Short mmCIF file of C-alpha atoms in Angstrom, two decimals:
data_model
loop_
_atom_site.label_atom_id
_atom_site.label_comp_id
_atom_site.label_asym_id
_atom_site.label_seq_id
_atom_site.Cartn_x
_atom_site.Cartn_y
_atom_site.Cartn_z
CA MET A 1 -0.06 -0.14 0.25
CA ASN A 2 0.83 3.49 -0.65
CA ASN A 3 -0.69 6.98 -0.25
CA LYS A 4 -0.99 7.51 -3.66
CA TRP A 5 -3.41 4.74 -4.09
CA ASN A 6 -5.04 5.03 -0.60
CA ARG A 7 -5.83 8.69 -1.54
CA ILE A 8 -7.52 7.09 -4.47
CA ILE A 9 -9.04 3.44 -2.93
CA TYR A 10 -10.42 5.29 0.25
CA LYS A 11 -11.89 8.66 -2.20
CA CYS A 12 -13.75 5.47 -3.77
CA TRP A 13 -15.24 4.26 0.26
CA ALA A 14 -16.22 7.37 1.10
CA PRO A 15 -20.23 7.18 0.15
CA PHE A 16 -20.13 3.68 1.70
CA TYR A 17 -18.05 3.29 3.87
CA ASP A 18 -20.58 3.97 6.99
CA LEU A 19 -22.49 0.95 5.25
CA PHE A 20 -20.04 -1.55 5.93
CA PHE A 21 -17.65 -0.67 9.17
CA ASN A 22 -20.46 0.90 11.04
CA ARG A 23 -23.56 -1.01 11.29
CA GLY A 24 -24.00 -4.18 12.70
CA VAL A 25 -20.99 -5.64 14.67
CA PHE A 26 -18.38 -2.91 14.00
CA TYR A 27 -20.95 -0.18 15.27
CA SER A 28 -21.35 -2.48 18.34
CA ALA A 29 -17.79 -2.84 18.50
CA ARG A 30 -17.08 0.49 18.52
CA LYS A 31 -19.95 1.62 21.00
CA GLN A 32 -18.56 -0.86 23.28
CA ILE A 33 -15.67 0.87 23.24
CA PHE A 34 -15.88 4.14 23.45
CA HIS A 35 -18.51 3.84 26.12
CA GLU A 36 -16.43 2.14 28.59
CA PHE A 37 -13.52 4.34 27.62
CA PRO A 38 -13.22 6.86 31.36
CA PHE A 39 -12.65 10.15 28.58
CA GLY A 40 -11.92 13.42 31.36
CA ASP A 41 -13.28 16.70 31.63
CA GLY A 42 -11.65 18.72 29.09
CA GLU A 43 -9.22 15.59 28.26
CA ASN A 44 -7.58 17.00 24.71
CA VAL A 45 -8.00 13.92 22.32
CA LEU A 46 -6.62 13.10 18.98
CA PHE A 47 -8.52 10.99 16.39
CA VAL A 48 -5.65 9.66 14.45
CA GLY A 49 -7.72 8.49 10.73
CA VAL A 50 -11.31 9.71 11.98
CA GLY A 51 -12.38 8.48 8.51
CA THR A 52 -16.29 8.88 8.15
CA GLY A 53 -16.70 10.28 12.58
CA ALA A 54 -18.10 7.03 13.56
CA ASP A 55 -16.15 6.42 16.48
CA LEU A 56 -17.41 9.88 17.38
CA ALA A 57 -21.07 8.63 18.23
CA PHE A 58 -19.43 6.80 21.18
CA CYS A 59 -17.67 10.17 22.89
CA PRO A 60 -19.02 12.60 25.31
CA LEU A 61 -18.45 15.39 22.75
CA GLU A 62 -19.31 17.75 25.42
CA LYS A 63 -16.95 17.38 27.42
CA ILE A 64 -13.59 16.56 25.57
CA ASN A 65 -11.42 19.00 23.53
CA VAL A 66 -11.20 17.14 20.04
CA VAL A 67 -8.35 16.94 16.98
CA ALA A 68 -9.66 14.68 14.32
CA ILE A 69 -7.29 13.97 11.61
CA ASP A 70 -7.79 11.88 8.01
CA TYR A 71 -5.73 11.64 5.16
CA SER A 72 -8.51 11.19 2.69
CA LYS A 73 -10.55 14.25 2.20
CA GLU A 74 -13.45 12.99 1.20
CA MET A 75 -13.75 10.50 4.03
CA LEU A 76 -13.39 13.99 6.01
CA GLU A 77 -15.77 15.47 4.59
CA LYS A 78 -18.36 12.91 5.21
CA ALA A 79 -16.99 13.29 9.04
CA LYS A 80 -17.54 17.25 8.82
CA ASN A 81 -21.03 17.37 7.78
CA LYS A 82 -22.54 14.76 10.48
CA TYR A 83 -20.13 16.97 13.24
CA GLN A 84 -20.34 20.45 11.93
CA ASN A 85 -22.37 21.99 15.15
CA GLU A 86 -20.02 20.19 17.10
CA ASN A 87 -17.14 21.61 18.75
CA ILE A 88 -14.31 19.45 16.72
CA LYS A 89 -11.31 20.83 14.36
CA PHE A 90 -11.13 18.46 11.73
CA ILE A 91 -7.42 18.57 10.23
CA GLN A 92 -6.71 16.60 6.27
CA MET A 93 -2.89 15.11 7.97
CA ASP A 94 -0.91 12.26 7.08
CA ALA A 95 -1.16 10.19 10.09
CA GLN A 96 2.77 9.03 9.28
CA SER A 97 3.79 12.62 10.12
CA LEU A 98 1.84 15.08 12.45
CA THR A 99 2.44 18.27 12.76
CA PHE A 100 1.99 18.77 16.75
CA PRO A 101 4.00 19.22 19.12
CA ASN A 102 5.61 16.46 21.30
CA ASN A 103 2.73 15.62 24.59
CA SER A 104 0.47 17.35 23.02
CA PHE A 105 -2.64 14.64 23.95
CA ASP A 106 -4.87 13.26 27.03
CA VAL A 107 -5.92 10.91 24.68
CA VAL A 108 -4.95 9.32 21.27
CA VAL A 109 -7.01 7.36 18.76
CA ALA A 110 -6.65 4.95 16.74
CA SER A 111 -9.30 3.12 14.59
CA LEU A 112 -9.02 1.11 11.78
CA VAL A 113 -5.99 3.26 10.73
CA ILE A 114 -2.79 1.35 11.56
CA SER A 115 -3.57 -1.20 9.01
CA VAL A 116 -4.54 0.61 6.64
CA VAL A 117 -1.23 2.72 6.22
CA PRO A 118 1.67 2.05 4.49
CA SER A 119 4.04 1.91 7.69
CA PRO A 120 2.52 0.80 10.89
CA GLU A 121 5.68 1.57 12.43
CA LYS A 122 5.61 5.02 11.24
CA VAL A 123 2.21 6.16 12.43
CA MET A 124 2.33 4.42 16.14
CA SER A 125 5.89 6.34 16.98
CA GLU A 126 3.48 9.65 15.86
CA ILE A 127 0.68 8.63 17.79
CA VAL A 128 3.08 7.90 21.04
CA ARG A 129 5.22 10.43 20.44
CA VAL A 130 2.46 13.00 20.57
CA THR A 131 0.80 11.57 23.56
CA LYS A 132 1.07 13.42 26.70
CA LYS A 133 3.26 11.26 29.59
CA GLY A 134 0.48 9.01 31.90
CA GLY A 135 -1.03 9.64 27.94
CA ARG A 136 -3.81 7.11 27.06
CA ILE A 137 -3.83 5.17 23.36
CA ILE A 138 -6.41 3.31 22.18
CA ILE A 139 -6.32 0.82 19.45
CA PHE A 140 -9.22 -0.75 17.78
CA ASP A 141 -8.01 -2.82 14.98
CA LYS A 142 -7.68 -5.82 12.72
CA PHE A 143 -4.69 -7.85 13.04
CA ALA A 144 -3.18 -10.86 12.17
CA PRO A 145 -2.71 -13.68 15.26
CA LYS A 146 -0.31 -12.98 18.32
CA HIS A 147 0.83 -16.77 18.48
CA ARG A 148 0.57 -17.91 14.99
CA GLU A 149 1.65 -17.61 11.76
CA LEU A 150 -1.51 -16.66 9.14
CA SER A 151 -3.71 -19.38 7.85
CA PHE A 152 -2.59 -20.11 4.02
CA GLY A 153 -6.07 -18.65 3.24
CA LYS A 154 -5.30 -15.50 4.16
CA LYS A 155 -1.97 -15.40 3.30
CA VAL A 156 -3.48 -15.85 -0.60
CA ILE A 157 -5.92 -13.24 0.15
CA ARG A 158 -3.64 -10.30 1.99
CA PRO A 159 -2.59 -9.27 -1.74
CA ILE A 160 -5.72 -8.82 -2.51
CA ILE A 161 -7.37 -7.49 0.05
CA LYS A 162 -4.26 -4.97 0.11
CA LEU A 163 -6.01 -3.39 -3.08
CA LEU A 164 -9.12 -2.76 -1.14
CA GLY A 165 -6.84 -0.62 1.15
CA THR A 166 -6.08 -2.56 4.44
CA ASP A 167 -3.36 -5.22 4.94
CA ILE A 168 -5.14 -8.28 6.96
CA GLY A 169 -1.17 -9.34 8.13
CA ILE A 170 -0.41 -6.73 10.64
CA SER A 171 1.28 -8.22 14.04
CA PHE A 172 0.34 -5.73 16.77
CA GLU A 173 3.18 -7.68 18.60
CA LYS A 174 5.94 -6.44 16.32
CA VAL A 175 4.70 -3.16 15.77
CA TYR A 176 4.30 -2.36 19.20
CA LYS A 177 7.75 -4.40 20.49
CA LYS A 178 9.86 -0.82 19.09
CA PHE A 179 7.95 0.93 21.92
CA LYS A 180 7.37 -0.91 25.09
CA HIS A 181 10.13 1.48 26.59
CA GLU A 182 8.26 4.14 25.94
CA CYS A 183 4.08 2.82 26.91
CA TYR A 184 2.84 0.39 28.87
CA LEU A 185 -0.48 -2.54 27.93
CA VAL A 186 -2.79 -1.34 29.52
CA GLU A 187 -5.66 -4.08 28.20
CA ASP A 188 -5.58 -6.09 25.31
CA LYS A 189 -9.30 -7.16 24.54
CA ASP A 190 -10.54 -9.55 21.32
CA VAL A 191 -14.04 -7.28 20.16
CA MET A 192 -15.03 -9.26 17.35
CA MET A 193 -14.34 -12.02 14.56
CA LYS A 194 -12.74 -14.68 16.98
CA GLY A 195 -9.94 -11.99 17.51
CA MET A 196 -9.34 -10.86 14.72
CA TYR A 197 -10.29 -7.58 15.46
CA ARG A 198 -8.90 -6.76 19.14
CA LYS A 199 -9.69 -3.13 21.67
CA ILE A 200 -5.99 -2.37 22.78
CA ILE A 201 -4.75 0.58 25.77
CA LEU A 202 -1.50 1.36 26.04
CA LYS A 203 -0.41 4.11 28.48
CA LYS A 204 2.52 5.75 27.99
CA ASN A 205 5.36 6.13 30.31
#
């Protein structure tokens, strides 16, 4: 995957994204993840790869300060149209190269983004960098199995799935290994599709 292709594919996805990824099990998973999370009054929260804004519906927008970024202009416009009356700052930006200063946010949300970017490690590095010390990182995404290789079937279809703008073979453990000295694991919970999709919460040292 590369940014040029992502720009094209998510321009195509934008009109239909919510039909696939904000209904049924995806809707239930998002609702569970964000309703359970203890956002604090006045916290500065960054949504990395906010997409069409699906996660925002389950967050206490009245008590947090939200900045939402996405690489796709079309996806971001969808989110803006949904929340035009809310106090949310929407910015078109590459998650691999955030323009915010170090230690800017109390909470950083990365929902279905690590698996769609060209470099998950770059995104993770940027997420950790802009999170305040003691801040929390929420990750909701699809990952490869923890303790075994991808099945033969998934290995076969992985290149095809990549053409649709996502990668089913990313190992969270390999990505996280490089950042263990900067943040620690608070929660790692299977949320859907027999553990393919996980809720992960990290806290920055």
